[in-house]
Amino acid sequence: MQEARINQVMGRAQVWTALFLLLFAALAVRLFAIQILRHDYYVRKAEATRGRQWPINAPRGNIYDRNGRPLALNLKLYAVAADPGLIDDPTATAGNLAALLRTSPTDLEARLRGKPGSRYVLLCDSVDEQVAEAIRQLGHPGIIVSTEWKRVYPHGDLAGAVLGFVGADRHGLSGIEAALNVPLTGDQGERLVVLDGRLPRSRRQIPGRTVVSKEMVPGSSITLTIDQEIQAIAEEELAAAVESANAAGGCAVVMDPRSGQVLALATQPGFDPNEYQSYDPTTWVNQAVSSPNEPGSTFKAVTACIAIEEGVMANGEIHQCTGTRPIGRRSISCALHGGTRAHGPVDLDKMVVVSCNTGMSTVALALGEERLYRGAKRLGFGEKTGIELAGESSGILPRPGNWSQARVANVGFGQGISVTPVQLLSAYCIVANGGSRVHPRLVQSIVHPDGTIEQCRPPAAEKVLSPETCARVAKDLERVVEEGTGKTARLRGWRAAGKTGTAQKPTPEMGFRSGKYLGSFIGFAPSREPRLAVLVSIDEPKGVHYGAVVAAPAFRNICERSLSYLRVPPDETPAARAAAGRGA
Ligand SMILES: [Zn+2]
């Protein structure tokens, strides 16, 4: 009996000991976790309860051209701010800082006292390293010196409309800066300023005690498809063309027709993103993607492609051009040439070469709205191209179903629809490359802060035209330059293909034409193995407004200079031989 009792007591003691040991072990593990494993975390947490957090600015990613030449960088500066609640002696602090910040002590003191409750008062956002260091050395509590990054564009207005600019809040507001704002921005970090343990109102900064509570992550850098050299050529030639035509503005776009990569995109009037505020906001608009207009005669090549694919008037059928053709209450006319409007007998190819409006309206009517619409849609009209720029327009390609006869006829030669320069040039790229749809792109790759490179690949190229159709239209466009309306675009050294266009600018009210014109030229070179597709559009030229006069010479100069720069071997044309002879 007694033995059983002893056993019972012994058993209870063992249970208690075991429980006690278990508890102790759990506590030890917890202490180990707090003191050793998560030491930093708890230190930061403790400091956070008696500290102030100040931002660490992340530098924005750089922007480079396709060859790594910088187009947008950051200048390292320092911002000086105050946390009024932490300043011991505003009068003495102001007295010491005023000269360094180039301001009056009275004014500075008022700002150091701050508004009730204010904890961050910016005193100056751009002091250099020397001044920043001097202020740090003074060691005034409540004075915050932080790194600032000022966005700079080392080439001034070069590629301004492509690059865009960054607002005061470090947010990209237009161009690539806006379209790729997220990867360019990075992540702001935080610096914790440790305060002493007094009551909240009388806390003081402990000198020298700051902890980085969150590391900043710099923004990713962007490599564009733009070639700085070709961009400069396009800008110079566009500016010269706008000036000599006494025009309101214009744009020039250069693409690689094989890939859809944009090599240059120039607009006039341009702006310098370093000081974008001092330019009229209309100059910030990128006309190449945001301002659709009637394409005019440059669209005839598109109609020809659709007609050949559909087998409509594509087998030598002849149209008799008398110079005018009545459609409903209006009439279509061909441009006056040599005192007459009549082109006489023309087949589909010749309609492109001589730019016959009545002929192309006949082709369009034979195609009908459904096939015209579907064909244009396949070549990328009526939808955004997806180029990496904010504010892209999809243009206007009306849905089929209720096009009037007049609209069908007009679309054939580029009226009654609206397209952006980049859409139109992309369609010419398809002809140039043998039938593959291209997706115009400005971004080649993104370099992340950890060094990984993300290649930006456009969607796979889809075949939208047969190689035979492309070869035939390319030949027509070559004849435009050799013997047709585009002789002023003829290159010295290379064979080129292209088309002139002159369109009236419509006003916002439908159907009313303003009497203002757009003169344009679009083409590619060398025509047999194209390396460049180029569009030049001149906005509201005064006096002569034909594309052949105002835009084709700029096309020629951009092609000649860019092909030389790219070391593309010249074609063996008579013009090339003549040029070689002149050079010898
Ligand atoms: Zn005609």
mmCIF file of N, CA, C and O and ligand atoms in Angstrom, residues 319-324 333-335 337 341-344 346 351 354-360, ligand 1:
data_model
loop_
_atom_site.group_PDB
_atom_site.id
_atom_site.type_symbol
_atom_site.label_atom_id
_atom_site.label_comp_id
_atom_site.label_asym_id
_atom_site.label_seq_id
_atom_site.Cartn_x
_atom_site.Cartn_y
_atom_site.Cartn_z
ATOM 1 N N HIS A 319 -7.981 50.509 -117.664
ATOM 2 C CA HIS A 319 -8.940 51.554 -117.290
ATOM 3 C C HIS A 319 -8.620 52.777 -118.148
ATOM 4 O O HIS A 319 -7.452 53.139 -118.307
ATOM 5 N N GLN A 320 -9.648 53.382 -118.720
ATOM 6 C CA GLN A 320 -9.429 54.581 -119.535
ATOM 7 C C GLN A 320 -9.596 55.806 -118.641
ATOM 8 O O GLN A 320 -10.707 56.111 -118.210
ATOM 9 N N CYS A 321 -8.496 56.484 -118.370
ATOM 10 C CA CYS A 321 -8.589 57.669 -117.512
ATOM 11 C C CYS A 321 -8.816 58.901 -118.371
ATOM 12 O O CYS A 321 -7.996 59.247 -119.223
ATOM 13 N N THR A 322 -10.006 59.541 -118.127
ATOM 14 C CA THR A 322 -10.301 60.790 -118.840
ATOM 15 C C THR A 322 -9.988 61.986 -117.943
ATOM 16 O O THR A 322 -10.217 63.126 -118.329
ATOM 17 N N GLY A 323 -9.498 61.700 -116.754
ATOM 18 C CA GLY A 323 -9.126 62.804 -115.849
ATOM 19 C C GLY A 323 -10.151 63.056 -114.774
ATOM 20 O O GLY A 323 -9.807 63.543 -113.699
ATOM 21 N N THR A 324 -11.433 62.730 -115.046
ATOM 22 C CA THR A 324 -12.451 62.894 -113.997
ATOM 23 C C THR A 324 -13.412 61.719 -114.063
ATOM 24 O O THR A 324 -13.506 61.015 -115.075
ATOM 25 N N SER A 333 -11.151 63.533 -109.480
ATOM 26 C CA SER A 333 -10.256 64.022 -110.541
ATOM 27 C C SER A 333 -8.844 63.519 -110.317
ATOM 28 O O SER A 333 -8.432 63.279 -109.190
ATOM 29 N N CYS A 334 -8.116 63.400 -111.416
ATOM 30 C CA CYS A 334 -6.687 63.132 -111.311
ATOM 31 C C CYS A 334 -5.960 64.472 -111.258
ATOM 32 O O CYS A 334 -6.493 65.488 -111.680
ATOM 33 N N ALA A 335 -4.747 64.452 -110.678
ATOM 34 C CA ALA A 335 -3.986 65.692 -110.561
ATOM 35 C C ALA A 335 -3.602 66.190 -111.953
ATOM 36 O O ALA A 335 -3.361 65.394 -112.862
ATOM 37 N N HIS A 337 -1.487 67.371 -114.896
ATOM 38 C CA HIS A 337 -0.086 67.229 -115.297
ATOM 39 C C HIS A 337 0.034 67.531 -116.779
ATOM 40 O O HIS A 337 -0.754 67.031 -117.589
ATOM 41 N N ARG A 341 -5.624 66.455 -117.236
ATOM 42 C CA ARG A 341 -5.783 65.552 -116.109
ATOM 43 C C ARG A 341 -5.799 64.090 -116.581
ATOM 44 O O ARG A 341 -5.645 63.189 -115.762
ATOM 45 N N ALA A 342 -6.037 63.867 -117.886
ATOM 46 C CA ALA A 342 -6.256 62.503 -118.374
ATOM 47 C C ALA A 342 -4.959 61.693 -118.439
ATOM 48 O O ALA A 342 -3.950 62.161 -118.967
ATOM 49 N N HIS A 343 -5.003 60.478 -117.860
ATOM 50 C CA HIS A 343 -3.845 59.581 -117.930
ATOM 51 C C HIS A 343 -3.950 58.625 -119.113
ATOM 52 O O HIS A 343 -3.009 57.886 -119.403
ATOM 53 N N GLY A 344 -5.146 58.608 -119.753
ATOM 54 C CA GLY A 344 -5.341 57.674 -120.864
ATOM 55 C C GLY A 344 -5.463 56.248 -120.374
ATOM 56 O O GLY A 344 -5.895 56.020 -119.235
ATOM 57 N N VAL A 346 -4.652 52.991 -118.592
ATOM 58 C CA VAL A 346 -3.722 52.590 -117.515
ATOM 59 C C VAL A 346 -4.142 51.225 -116.961
ATOM 60 O O VAL A 346 -5.327 50.950 -116.798
ATOM 61 N N MET A 351 -1.342 52.620 -112.740
ATOM 62 C CA MET A 351 -2.098 53.506 -111.835
ATOM 63 C C MET A 351 -1.223 53.926 -110.656
ATOM 64 O O MET A 351 -1.294 55.061 -110.186
ATOM 65 N N VAL A 354 1.767 56.346 -112.157
ATOM 66 C CA VAL A 354 1.394 57.725 -112.500
ATOM 67 C C VAL A 354 0.462 58.355 -111.464
ATOM 68 O O VAL A 354 0.100 59.508 -111.565
ATOM 69 N N SER A 355 0.061 57.567 -110.451
ATOM 70 C CA SER A 355 -0.824 58.048 -109.389
ATOM 71 C C SER A 355 -2.188 58.485 -109.928
ATOM 72 O O SER A 355 -2.596 59.642 -109.788
ATOM 73 N N CYS A 356 -2.880 57.500 -110.548
ATOM 74 C CA CYS A 356 -4.174 57.782 -111.185
ATOM 75 C C CYS A 356 -5.328 57.581 -110.195
ATOM 76 O O CYS A 356 -5.605 56.467 -109.754
ATOM 77 N N ASN A 357 -6.009 58.700 -109.846
ATOM 78 C CA ASN A 357 -7.116 58.618 -108.883
ATOM 79 C C ASN A 357 -8.334 57.902 -109.450
ATOM 80 O O ASN A 357 -8.943 57.070 -108.769
ATOM 81 N N THR A 358 -8.706 58.221 -110.678
ATOM 82 C CA THR A 358 -9.927 57.601 -111.230
ATOM 83 C C THR A 358 -9.710 56.092 -111.400
ATOM 84 O O THR A 358 -10.612 55.303 -111.145
ATOM 85 N N GLY A 359 -8.494 55.717 -111.775
ATOM 86 C CA GLY A 359 -8.188 54.291 -111.926
ATOM 87 C C GLY A 359 -8.296 53.566 -110.595
ATOM 88 O O GLY A 359 -8.932 52.506 -110.492
ATOM 89 N N MET A 360 -7.699 54.129 -109.552
ATOM 90 C CA MET A 360 -7.729 53.473 -108.250
ATOM 91 C C MET A 360 -9.139 53.435 -107.672
ATOM 92 O O MET A 360 -9.495 52.505 -106.952
HETATM 93 ZN ZN ZN B 1 -5.864 59.245 -113.913
#
